[in-house]
JSON list of C-alpha atoms in Angstrom, two decimals:
[
{"chain": "H", "resi": 326, "resn": "UNK", "atom": "CA", "xyz": [137.60, 92.32, 181.87]},
{"chain": "H", "resi": 327, "resn": "UNK", "atom": "CA", "xyz": [134.52, 90.14, 180.75]},
{"chain": "H", "resi": 328, "resn": "UNK", "atom": "CA", "xyz": [132.43, 90.42, 177.84]},
{"chain": "H", "resi": 329, "resn": "UNK", "atom": "CA", "xyz": [129.88, 91.81, 179.26]},
{"chain": "H", "resi": 330, "resn": "UNK", "atom": "CA", "xyz": [131.57, 94.56, 180.98]},
{"chain": "H", "resi": 331, "resn": "UNK", "atom": "CA", "xyz": [132.55, 95.54, 177.35]},
{"chain": "H", "resi": 332, "resn": "UNK", "atom": "CA", "xyz": [129.50, 95.81, 176.21]},
{"chain": "H", "resi": 333, "resn": "UNK", "atom": "CA", "xyz": [128.36, 97.88, 179.22]},
{"chain": "H", "resi": 334, "resn": "UNK", "atom": "CA", "xyz": [131.13, 100.10, 178.78]},
{"chain": "H", "resi": 335, "resn": "UNK", "atom": "CA", "xyz": [130.84, 100.74, 175.06]},
{"chain": "H", "resi": 336, "resn": "UNK", "atom": "CA", "xyz": [126.35, 100.91, 175.10]},
{"chain": "H", "resi": 337, "resn": "UNK", "atom": "CA", "xyz": [127.91, 103.57, 177.89]},
{"chain": "H", "resi": 338, "resn": "UNK", "atom": "CA", "xyz": [129.44, 105.98, 175.15]},
{"chain": "H", "resi": 339, "resn": "UNK", "atom": "CA", "xyz": [128.06, 108.80, 174.14]},
{"chain": "H", "resi": 340, "resn": "UNK", "atom": "CA", "xyz": [127.84, 108.47, 170.43]},
{"chain": "H", "resi": 341, "resn": "UNK", "atom": "CA", "xyz": [127.00, 112.53, 169.29]},
{"chain": "H", "resi": 342, "resn": "UNK", "atom": "CA", "xyz": [127.55, 115.30, 171.44]},
{"chain": "H", "resi": 343, "resn": "UNK", "atom": "CA", "xyz": [126.89, 118.55, 170.27]},
{"chain": "H", "resi": 344, "resn": "UNK", "atom": "CA", "xyz": [124.66, 120.61, 168.26]},
{"chain": "H", "resi": 345, "resn": "UNK", "atom": "CA", "xyz": [124.08, 119.02, 165.24]},
{"chain": "H", "resi": 346, "resn": "UNK", "atom": "CA", "xyz": [123.26, 120.32, 161.72]},
{"chain": "H", "resi": 347, "resn": "UNK", "atom": "CA", "xyz": [119.81, 119.51, 160.45]},
{"chain": "H", "resi": 348, "resn": "UNK", "atom": "CA", "xyz": [118.34, 118.07, 156.97]},
{"chain": "H", "resi": 349, "resn": "UNK", "atom": "CA", "xyz": [115.65, 119.08, 154.87]},
{"chain": "H", "resi": 350, "resn": "UNK", "atom": "CA", "xyz": [115.45, 116.37, 152.65]},
{"chain": "H", "resi": 351, "resn": "UNK", "atom": "CA", "xyz": [112.61, 117.68, 150.80]},
{"chain": "H", "resi": 352, "resn": "UNK", "atom": "CA", "xyz": [114.87, 120.75, 149.59]},
{"chain": "H", "resi": 353, "resn": "UNK", "atom": "CA", "xyz": [117.55, 118.19, 148.74]},
{"chain": "H", "resi": 354, "resn": "UNK", "atom": "CA", "xyz": [118.86, 118.75, 144.87]},
{"chain": "H", "resi": 355, "resn": "UNK", "atom": "CA", "xyz": [118.01, 116.17, 141.87]},
{"chain": "H", "resi": 356, "resn": "UNK", "atom": "CA", "xyz": [121.66, 115.68, 141.81]},
{"chain": "H", "resi": 357, "resn": "UNK", "atom": "CA", "xyz": [123.60, 113.74, 144.78]},
{"chain": "H", "resi": 358, "resn": "UNK", "atom": "CA", "xyz": [126.36, 115.68, 143.23]},
{"chain": "H", "resi": 359, "resn": "UNK", "atom": "CA", "xyz": [125.50, 119.04, 144.45]},
{"chain": "H", "resi": 360, "resn": "UNK", "atom": "CA", "xyz": [124.76, 117.73, 147.87]},
{"chain": "H", "resi": 361, "resn": "UNK", "atom": "CA", "xyz": [128.20, 115.95, 148.39]},
{"chain": "H", "resi": 362, "resn": "UNK", "atom": "CA", "xyz": [129.65, 119.36, 147.56]},
{"chain": "H", "resi": 363, "resn": "UNK", "atom": "CA", "xyz": [127.57, 121.12, 149.93]},
{"chain": "H", "resi": 364, "resn": "UNK", "atom": "CA", "xyz": [127.86, 118.83, 152.83]},
{"chain": "H", "resi": 365, "resn": "UNK", "atom": "CA", "xyz": [132.02, 118.73, 151.74]},
{"chain": "H", "resi": 366, "resn": "UNK", "atom": "CA", "xyz": [132.11, 122.30, 152.19]},
{"chain": "H", "resi": 367, "resn": "UNK", "atom": "CA", "xyz": [129.71, 122.62, 155.16]},
{"chain": "H", "resi": 368, "resn": "UNK", "atom": "CA", "xyz": [132.75, 120.19, 156.80]},
{"chain": "H", "resi": 369, "resn": "UNK", "atom": "CA", "xyz": [135.37, 121.64, 155.96]},
{"chain": "H", "resi": 370, "resn": "UNK", "atom": "CA", "xyz": [134.21, 125.46, 156.84]},
{"chain": "H", "resi": 371, "resn": "UNK", "atom": "CA", "xyz": [133.33, 123.94, 160.62]},
{"chain": "H", "resi": 372, "resn": "UNK", "atom": "CA", "xyz": [136.45, 122.68, 161.14]},
{"chain": "H", "resi": 373, "resn": "UNK", "atom": "CA", "xyz": [135.98, 118.72, 161.01]},
{"chain": "H", "resi": 374, "resn": "UNK", "atom": "CA", "xyz": [138.90, 116.58, 161.58]},
{"chain": "H", "resi": 375, "resn": "UNK", "atom": "CA", "xyz": [140.22, 115.32, 158.44]},
{"chain": "H", "resi": 376, "resn": "UNK", "atom": "CA", "xyz": [137.28, 115.42, 156.71]},
{"chain": "H", "resi": 377, "resn": "UNK", "atom": "CA", "xyz": [138.68, 114.28, 153.33]},
{"chain": "H", "resi": 378, "resn": "UNK", "atom": "CA", "xyz": [139.56, 110.51, 154.84]},
{"chain": "H", "resi": 379, "resn": "UNK", "atom": "CA", "xyz": [137.57, 108.46, 152.88]},
{"chain": "H", "resi": 380, "resn": "UNK", "atom": "CA", "xyz": [137.20, 104.54, 153.71]},
{"chain": "H", "resi": 381, "resn": "UNK", "atom": "CA", "xyz": [136.83, 102.67, 150.19]},
{"chain": "H", "resi": 382, "resn": "UNK", "atom": "CA", "xyz": [135.97, 98.92, 150.39]},
{"chain": "H", "resi": 383, "resn": "UNK", "atom": "CA", "xyz": [136.95, 96.67, 146.94]},
{"chain": "H", "resi": 384, "resn": "UNK", "atom": "CA", "xyz": [136.31, 92.98, 146.43]},
{"chain": "H", "resi": 385, "resn": "UNK", "atom": "CA", "xyz": [139.30, 90.74, 145.48]},
{"chain": "H", "resi": 386, "resn": "UNK", "atom": "CA", "xyz": [139.65, 88.41, 142.39]},
{"chain": "H", "resi": 387, "resn": "UNK", "atom": "CA", "xyz": [139.21, 85.78, 144.94]},
{"chain": "H", "resi": 388, "resn": "UNK", "atom": "CA", "xyz": [135.62, 87.83, 146.56]},
{"chain": "H", "resi": 389, "resn": "UNK", "atom": "CA", "xyz": [137.42, 88.58, 149.69]},
{"chain": "H", "resi": 390, "resn": "UNK", "atom": "CA", "xyz": [136.15, 91.91, 150.70]},
{"chain": "H", "resi": 391, "resn": "UNK", "atom": "CA", "xyz": [138.92, 94.52, 151.96]},
{"chain": "H", "resi": 392, "resn": "UNK", "atom": "CA", "xyz": [138.56, 98.20, 153.69]},
{"chain": "H", "resi": 393, "resn": "UNK", "atom": "CA", "xyz": [141.00, 100.63, 154.34]},
{"chain": "H", "resi": 394, "resn": "UNK", "atom": "CA", "xyz": [141.19, 104.83, 154.73]},
{"chain": "H", "resi": 395, "resn": "UNK", "atom": "CA", "xyz": [142.88, 107.03, 152.33]},
{"chain": "H", "resi": 396, "resn": "UNK", "atom": "CA", "xyz": [142.20, 110.60, 150.90]},
{"chain": "H", "resi": 397, "resn": "UNK", "atom": "CA", "xyz": [139.41, 112.30, 148.83]},
{"chain": "H", "resi": 398, "resn": "UNK", "atom": "CA", "xyz": [142.01, 113.66, 146.46]},
{"chain": "H", "resi": 399, "resn": "UNK", "atom": "CA", "xyz": [139.15, 115.66, 144.72]},
{"chain": "H", "resi": 400, "resn": "UNK", "atom": "CA", "xyz": [135.78, 115.91, 143.37]},
{"chain": "H", "resi": 401, "resn": "UNK", "atom": "CA", "xyz": [134.60, 116.75, 139.78]},
{"chain": "H", "resi": 402, "resn": "UNK", "atom": "CA", "xyz": [131.15, 116.36, 137.86]},
{"chain": "H", "resi": 403, "resn": "UNK", "atom": "CA", "xyz": [132.51, 112.94, 136.50]},
{"chain": "H", "resi": 404, "resn": "UNK", "atom": "CA", "xyz": [132.90, 111.79, 140.54]},
{"chain": "H", "resi": 405, "resn": "UNK", "atom": "CA", "xyz": [135.34, 111.14, 143.31]},
{"chain": "H", "resi": 406, "resn": "UNK", "atom": "CA", "xyz": [139.13, 110.88, 143.21]},
{"chain": "H", "resi": 407, "resn": "UNK", "atom": "CA", "xyz": [141.93, 108.99, 144.71]},
{"chain": "H", "resi": 408, "resn": "UNK", "atom": "CA", "xyz": [145.52, 107.73, 144.24]},
{"chain": "H", "resi": 409, "resn": "UNK", "atom": "CA", "xyz": [146.66, 104.86, 144.98]},
{"chain": "H", "resi": 410, "resn": "UNK", "atom": "CA", "xyz": [149.66, 102.07, 143.24]},
{"chain": "H", "resi": 411, "resn": "UNK", "atom": "CA", "xyz": [148.37, 100.05, 141.03]},
{"chain": "H", "resi": 412, "resn": "UNK", "atom": "CA", "xyz": [150.70, 97.68, 142.13]},
{"chain": "H", "resi": 413, "resn": "UNK", "atom": "CA", "xyz": [149.10, 97.91, 145.39]},
{"chain": "H", "resi": 414, "resn": "UNK", "atom": "CA", "xyz": [146.63, 95.11, 147.04]},
{"chain": "H", "resi": 415, "resn": "UNK", "atom": "CA", "xyz": [143.20, 97.47, 146.23]},
{"chain": "H", "resi": 416, "resn": "UNK", "atom": "CA", "xyz": [144.64, 98.50, 142.72]},
{"chain": "H", "resi": 417, "resn": "UNK", "atom": "CA", "xyz": [144.49, 94.73, 142.62]},
{"chain": "H", "resi": 418, "resn": "UNK", "atom": "CA", "xyz": [140.88, 94.46, 143.54]},
{"chain": "H", "resi": 419, "resn": "UNK", "atom": "CA", "xyz": [140.03, 97.22, 141.65]},
{"chain": "H", "resi": 420, "resn": "UNK", "atom": "CA", "xyz": [141.55, 95.59, 137.90]},
{"chain": "H", "resi": 421, "resn": "UNK", "atom": "CA", "xyz": [139.82, 91.94, 139.35]},
{"chain": "H", "resi": 422, "resn": "UNK", "atom": "CA", "xyz": [136.43, 94.13, 139.89]},
{"chain": "H", "resi": 423, "resn": "UNK", "atom": "CA", "xyz": [136.46, 97.78, 139.12]},
{"chain": "H", "resi": 424, "resn": "UNK", "atom": "CA", "xyz": [133.87, 98.69, 141.33]},
{"chain": "H", "resi": 425, "resn": "UNK", "atom": "CA", "xyz": [134.03, 100.27, 145.05]},
{"chain": "H", "resi": 426, "resn": "UNK", "atom": "CA", "xyz": [131.89, 101.71, 147.83]},
{"chain": "H", "resi": 427, "resn": "UNK", "atom": "CA", "xyz": [133.15, 104.88, 149.72]},
{"chain": "H", "resi": 428, "resn": "UNK", "atom": "CA", "xyz": [132.54, 105.80, 152.71]},
{"chain": "H", "resi": 429, "resn": "UNK", "atom": "CA", "xyz": [133.13, 109.75, 154.47]},
{"chain": "H", "resi": 430, "resn": "UNK", "atom": "CA", "xyz": [132.23, 110.30, 157.90]},
{"chain": "H", "resi": 431, "resn": "UNK", "atom": "CA", "xyz": [132.02, 112.87, 160.28]},
{"chain": "H", "resi": 432, "resn": "UNK", "atom": "CA", "xyz": [131.51, 112.57, 163.78]},
{"chain": "H", "resi": 433, "resn": "UNK", "atom": "CA", "xyz": [131.55, 116.16, 164.51]},
{"chain": "H", "resi": 434, "resn": "UNK", "atom": "CA", "xyz": [128.30, 116.61, 162.64]},
{"chain": "H", "resi": 435, "resn": "UNK", "atom": "CA", "xyz": [126.55, 113.33, 162.63]},
{"chain": "H", "resi": 436, "resn": "UNK", "atom": "CA", "xyz": [126.92, 112.49, 159.08]},
{"chain": "H", "resi": 437, "resn": "UNK", "atom": "CA", "xyz": [128.16, 109.92, 156.46]},
{"chain": "H", "resi": 438, "resn": "UNK", "atom": "CA", "xyz": [128.10, 110.09, 152.91]},
{"chain": "H", "resi": 439, "resn": "UNK", "atom": "CA", "xyz": [127.88, 106.41, 151.43]},
{"chain": "H", "resi": 440, "resn": "UNK", "atom": "CA", "xyz": [128.87, 106.44, 147.68]},
{"chain": "H", "resi": 441, "resn": "UNK", "atom": "CA", "xyz": [128.97, 102.99, 145.37]},
{"chain": "H", "resi": 442, "resn": "UNK", "atom": "CA", "xyz": [130.00, 103.25, 141.94]},
{"chain": "H", "resi": 443, "resn": "UNK", "atom": "CA", "xyz": [132.63, 102.08, 138.93]},
{"chain": "H", "resi": 444, "resn": "UNK", "atom": "CA", "xyz": [135.99, 102.88, 138.97]},
{"chain": "H", "resi": 445, "resn": "UNK", "atom": "CA", "xyz": [138.15, 103.85, 136.09]},
{"chain": "H", "resi": 446, "resn": "UNK", "atom": "CA", "xyz": [142.02, 104.75, 135.73]},
{"chain": "H", "resi": 447, "resn": "UNK", "atom": "CA", "xyz": [142.41, 108.72, 135.55]},
{"chain": "H", "resi": 448, "resn": "UNK", "atom": "CA", "xyz": [145.17, 109.90, 132.57]},
{"chain": "H", "resi": 449, "resn": "UNK", "atom": "CA", "xyz": [148.80, 109.89, 133.89]},
{"chain": "H", "resi": 450, "resn": "UNK", "atom": "CA", "xyz": [149.28, 113.55, 133.58]},
{"chain": "H", "resi": 451, "resn": "UNK", "atom": "CA", "xyz": [146.79, 113.31, 137.14]},
{"chain": "H", "resi": 452, "resn": "UNK", "atom": "CA", "xyz": [148.44, 110.54, 138.77]},
{"chain": "H", "resi": 453, "resn": "UNK", "atom": "CA", "xyz": [151.87, 112.91, 138.29]},
{"chain": "H", "resi": 454, "resn": "UNK", "atom": "CA", "xyz": [150.47, 115.79, 139.36]},
{"chain": "H", "resi": 455, "resn": "UNK", "atom": "CA", "xyz": [148.97, 114.49, 142.40]},
{"chain": "H", "resi": 456, "resn": "UNK", "atom": "CA", "xyz": [152.27, 112.13, 143.05]},
{"chain": "H", "resi": 457, "resn": "UNK", "atom": "CA", "xyz": [154.73, 115.35, 143.09]},
{"chain": "H", "resi": 458, "resn": "UNK", "atom": "CA", "xyz": [152.48, 117.26, 145.32]},
{"chain": "H", "resi": 459, "resn": "UNK", "atom": "CA", "xyz": [153.29, 114.22, 148.40]},
{"chain": "H", "resi": 460, "resn": "UNK", "atom": "CA", "xyz": [155.72, 114.52, 150.92]},
{"chain": "H", "resi": 461, "resn": "UNK", "atom": "CA", "xyz": [159.05, 113.80, 149.96]},
{"chain": "H", "resi": 462, "resn": "UNK", "atom": "CA", "xyz": [159.51, 110.94, 152.16]},
{"chain": "H", "resi": 463, "resn": "UNK", "atom": "CA", "xyz": [156.00, 109.89, 151.18]},
{"chain": "H", "resi": 464, "resn": "UNK", "atom": "CA", "xyz": [157.11, 110.06, 147.73]},
{"chain": "H", "resi": 465, "resn": "UNK", "atom": "CA", "xyz": [160.32, 107.99, 148.51]},
{"chain": "H", "resi": 466, "resn": "UNK", "atom": "CA", "xyz": [158.22, 105.30, 150.50]},
{"chain": "H", "resi": 467, "resn": "UNK", "atom": "CA", "xyz": [155.64, 104.69, 147.63]},
{"chain": "H", "resi": 468, "resn": "UNK", "atom": "CA", "xyz": [158.72, 104.60, 145.30]},
{"chain": "H", "resi": 469, "resn": "UNK", "atom": "CA", "xyz": [161.10, 102.48, 146.95]},
{"chain": "H", "resi": 470, "resn": "UNK", "atom": "CA", "xyz": [158.58, 99.82, 148.61]},
{"chain": "H", "resi": 471, "resn": "UNK", "atom": "CA", "xyz": [155.85, 97.46, 148.01]},
{"chain": "H", "resi": 472, "resn": "UNK", "atom": "CA", "xyz": [152.74, 98.40, 149.39]},
{"chain": "H", "resi": 473, "resn": "UNK", "atom": "CA", "xyz": [150.92, 96.19, 151.85]},
{"chain": "H", "resi": 474, "resn": "UNK", "atom": "CA", "xyz": [153.99, 93.68, 151.38]},
{"chain": "H", "resi": 475, "resn": "UNK", "atom": "CA", "xyz": [156.37, 92.60, 154.26]},
{"chain": "H", "resi": 476, "resn": "UNK", "atom": "CA", "xyz": [158.74, 94.78, 155.26]},
{"chain": "H", "resi": 477, "resn": "UNK", "atom": "CA", "xyz": [162.68, 93.48, 154.91]},
{"chain": "H", "resi": 478, "resn": "UNK", "atom": "CA", "xyz": [163.75, 91.40, 157.65]},
{"chain": "H", "resi": 479, "resn": "UNK", "atom": "CA", "xyz": [166.61, 94.41, 159.38]},
{"chain": "H", "resi": 480, "resn": "UNK", "atom": "CA", "xyz": [166.06, 97.53, 159.03]},
{"chain": "H", "resi": 481, "resn": "UNK", "atom": "CA", "xyz": [169.02, 98.44, 157.04]},
{"chain": "H", "resi": 482, "resn": "UNK", "atom": "CA", "xyz": [167.20, 96.85, 154.16]},
{"chain": "H", "resi": 483, "resn": "UNK", "atom": "CA", "xyz": [164.33, 99.04, 154.93]},
{"chain": "H", "resi": 484, "resn": "UNK", "atom": "CA", "xyz": [166.61, 102.04, 154.87]},
{"chain": "H", "resi": 485, "resn": "UNK", "atom": "CA", "xyz": [168.36, 100.80, 152.19]},
{"chain": "H", "resi": 486, "resn": "UNK", "atom": "CA", "xyz": [165.42, 100.67, 150.06]},
{"chain": "H", "resi": 487, "resn": "UNK", "atom": "CA", "xyz": [164.05, 103.92, 151.07]},
{"chain": "H", "resi": 488, "resn": "UNK", "atom": "CA", "xyz": [167.49, 105.53, 150.32]},
{"chain": "H", "resi": 489, "resn": "UNK", "atom": "CA", "xyz": [167.78, 104.74, 147.16]},
{"chain": "H", "resi": 490, "resn": "UNK", "atom": "CA", "xyz": [164.33, 106.02, 146.24]},
{"chain": "H", "resi": 491, "resn": "UNK", "atom": "CA", "xyz": [165.12, 108.75, 148.05]},
{"chain": "H", "resi": 492, "resn": "UNK", "atom": "CA", "xyz": [168.23, 109.56, 145.98]},
{"chain": "H", "resi": 493, "resn": "UNK", "atom": "CA", "xyz": [165.87, 108.83, 141.99]},
{"chain": "H", "resi": 494, "resn": "UNK", "atom": "CA", "xyz": [163.91, 111.21, 143.57]},
{"chain": "H", "resi": 495, "resn": "UNK", "atom": "CA", "xyz": [166.70, 113.88, 144.27]},
{"chain": "H", "resi": 496, "resn": "UNK", "atom": "CA", "xyz": [168.29, 113.10, 140.94]},
{"chain": "H", "resi": 497, "resn": "UNK", "atom": "CA", "xyz": [165.18, 113.86, 139.14]},
{"chain": "H", "resi": 498, "resn": "UNK", "atom": "CA", "xyz": [162.40, 115.64, 140.73]},
{"chain": "H", "resi": 499, "resn": "UNK", "atom": "CA", "xyz": [159.59, 114.85, 138.24]},
{"chain": "H", "resi": 500, "resn": "UNK", "atom": "CA", "xyz": [160.10, 110.85, 138.77]},
{"chain": "H", "resi": 501, "resn": "UNK", "atom": "CA", "xyz": [156.79, 109.24, 139.04]},
{"chain": "H", "resi": 502, "resn": "UNK", "atom": "CA", "xyz": [156.75, 105.27, 139.28]},
{"chain": "H", "resi": 503, "resn": "UNK", "atom": "CA", "xyz": [154.96, 103.64, 136.48]},
{"chain": "H", "resi": 504, "resn": "UNK", "atom": "CA", "xyz": [152.41, 102.35, 139.05]},
{"chain": "H", "resi": 505, "resn": "UNK", "atom": "CA", "xyz": [151.09, 105.45, 140.52]},
{"chain": "H", "resi": 506, "resn": "UNK", "atom": "CA", "xyz": [147.31, 105.64, 139.60]},
{"chain": "H", "resi": 507, "resn": "UNK", "atom": "CA", "xyz": [144.65, 108.10, 139.80]},
{"chain": "H", "resi": 508, "resn": "UNK", "atom": "CA", "xyz": [141.41, 106.79, 140.01]},
{"chain": "H", "resi": 509, "resn": "UNK", "atom": "CA", "xyz": [138.06, 108.05, 139.23]},
{"chain": "H", "resi": 510, "resn": "UNK", "atom": "CA", "xyz": [134.82, 106.47, 141.17]},
{"chain": "H", "resi": 511, "resn": "UNK", "atom": "CA", "xyz": [131.65, 107.29, 139.27]},
{"chain": "H", "resi": 512, "resn": "UNK", "atom": "CA", "xyz": [129.16, 106.83, 141.08]},
{"chain": "H", "resi": 513, "resn": "UNK", "atom": "CA", "xyz": [125.76, 104.93, 140.73]},
{"chain": "H", "resi": 514, "resn": "UNK", "atom": "CA", "xyz": [123.96, 105.17, 144.15]},
{"chain": "H", "resi": 515, "resn": "UNK", "atom": "CA", "xyz": [124.76, 107.77, 147.14]},
{"chain": "H", "resi": 516, "resn": "UNK", "atom": "CA", "xyz": [123.37, 107.45, 150.97]},
{"chain": "H", "resi": 517, "resn": "UNK", "atom": "CA", "xyz": [123.51, 110.80, 152.59]},
{"chain": "H", "resi": 518, "resn": "UNK", "atom": "CA", "xyz": [122.78, 109.95, 156.27]},
{"chain": "H", "resi": 519, "resn": "UNK", "atom": "CA", "xyz": [122.32, 112.54, 159.27]},
{"chain": "H", "resi": 520, "resn": "UNK", "atom": "CA", "xyz": [122.19, 111.38, 163.12]},
{"chain": "H", "resi": 521, "resn": "UNK", "atom": "CA", "xyz": [119.29, 113.61, 164.84]},
{"chain": "H", "resi": 522, "resn": "UNK", "atom": "CA", "xyz": [118.25, 113.86, 168.40]},
{"chain": "H", "resi": 523, "resn": "UNK", "atom": "CA", "xyz": [114.67, 113.51, 167.64]},
{"chain": "H", "resi": 524, "resn": "UNK", "atom": "CA", "xyz": [114.95, 110.36, 165.95]},
{"chain": "H", "resi": 525, "resn": "UNK", "atom": "CA", "xyz": [117.79, 107.62, 165.12]},
{"chain": "H", "resi": 526, "resn": "UNK", "atom": "CA", "xyz": [118.60, 109.11, 161.63]},
{"chain": "H", "resi": 527, "resn": "UNK", "atom": "CA", "xyz": [118.03, 110.49, 158.48]},
{"chain": "H", "resi": 528, "resn": "UNK", "atom": "CA", "xyz": [118.92, 108.50, 155.41]},
{"chain": "H", "resi": 529, "resn": "UNK", "atom": "CA", "xyz": [118.46, 109.76, 151.87]},
{"chain": "H", "resi": 530, "resn": "UNK", "atom": "CA", "xyz": [119.33, 107.69, 149.13]},
{"chain": "H", "resi": 531, "resn": "UNK", "atom": "CA", "xyz": [119.96, 108.29, 145.23]},
{"chain": "H", "resi": 532, "resn": "UNK", "atom": "CA", "xyz": [120.20, 105.60, 142.44]},
{"chain": "H", "resi": 533, "resn": "UNK", "atom": "CA", "xyz": [121.28, 106.46, 139.04]},
{"chain": "H", "resi": 534, "resn": "UNK", "atom": "CA", "xyz": [119.05, 105.03, 136.21]},
{"chain": "H", "resi": 535, "resn": "UNK", "atom": "CA", "xyz": [118.44, 105.24, 132.73]},
{"chain": "H", "resi": 536, "resn": "UNK", "atom": "CA", "xyz": [116.49, 108.30, 132.89]},
{"chain": "H", "resi": 537, "resn": "UNK", "atom": "CA", "xyz": [118.66, 109.73, 135.81]},
{"chain": "H", "resi": 538, "resn": "UNK", "atom": "CA", "xyz": [119.06, 110.24, 139.50]},
{"chain": "H", "resi": 539, "resn": "UNK", "atom": "CA", "xyz": [116.11, 108.76, 141.15]},
{"chain": "H", "resi": 540, "resn": "UNK", "atom": "CA", "xyz": [115.78, 109.54, 145.28]},
{"chain": "H", "resi": 541, "resn": "UNK", "atom": "CA", "xyz": [113.91, 107.60, 147.82]},
{"chain": "H", "resi": 542, "resn": "UNK", "atom": "CA", "xyz": [113.72, 108.04, 151.79]},
{"chain": "H", "resi": 543, "resn": "UNK", "atom": "CA", "xyz": [115.32, 105.28, 153.71]},
{"chain": "H", "resi": 544, "resn": "UNK", "atom": "CA", "xyz": [113.99, 103.60, 157.18]},
{"chain": "H", "resi": 545, "resn": "UNK", "atom": "CA", "xyz": [116.50, 104.33, 159.99]}
]
């Protein structure tokens, strides 16, 4: 198949189907956190698929960007929360450059929320609560493996490592690896993006300054 045929096939796809929600940017609240929770609640109530799936982009010590999708764990007045191993690639990235970009995308509603913010570790207690709520298999894999590192040469070695971690968790149901960390993203910028039928898109940006949040509309 030629490159041209791929272009034709991709251009022919329907981008958004069904009815899209309206977005009255003039009525948007002064605090972007209020709009974040409003849109998130609307996505949850509408049954959007995986509304808590969130892409996070980080930069390594060498300046290499990387993005991956994980789960949004909480929204508080301070910001947005996620959890991972501090020994993972993204954990090392955040240690070198404690800043991240986030993206929530709800295809069914033609909506995106982009967030940029400073990242800081949460308390050990928050990490413990998050880890213990994970599925037992997910806990065993996190405790027994080295996230994003090459797998052992044989399946038996992998099973042995996970099995040993599972036995440790069975013996101590409250066990939490030292490397498991809850992270808080403190936003300094939001962008709320809404697809629309009568125009390409609506984009409302908030920026945090010394006097609080300011907002403006962006060209599509």
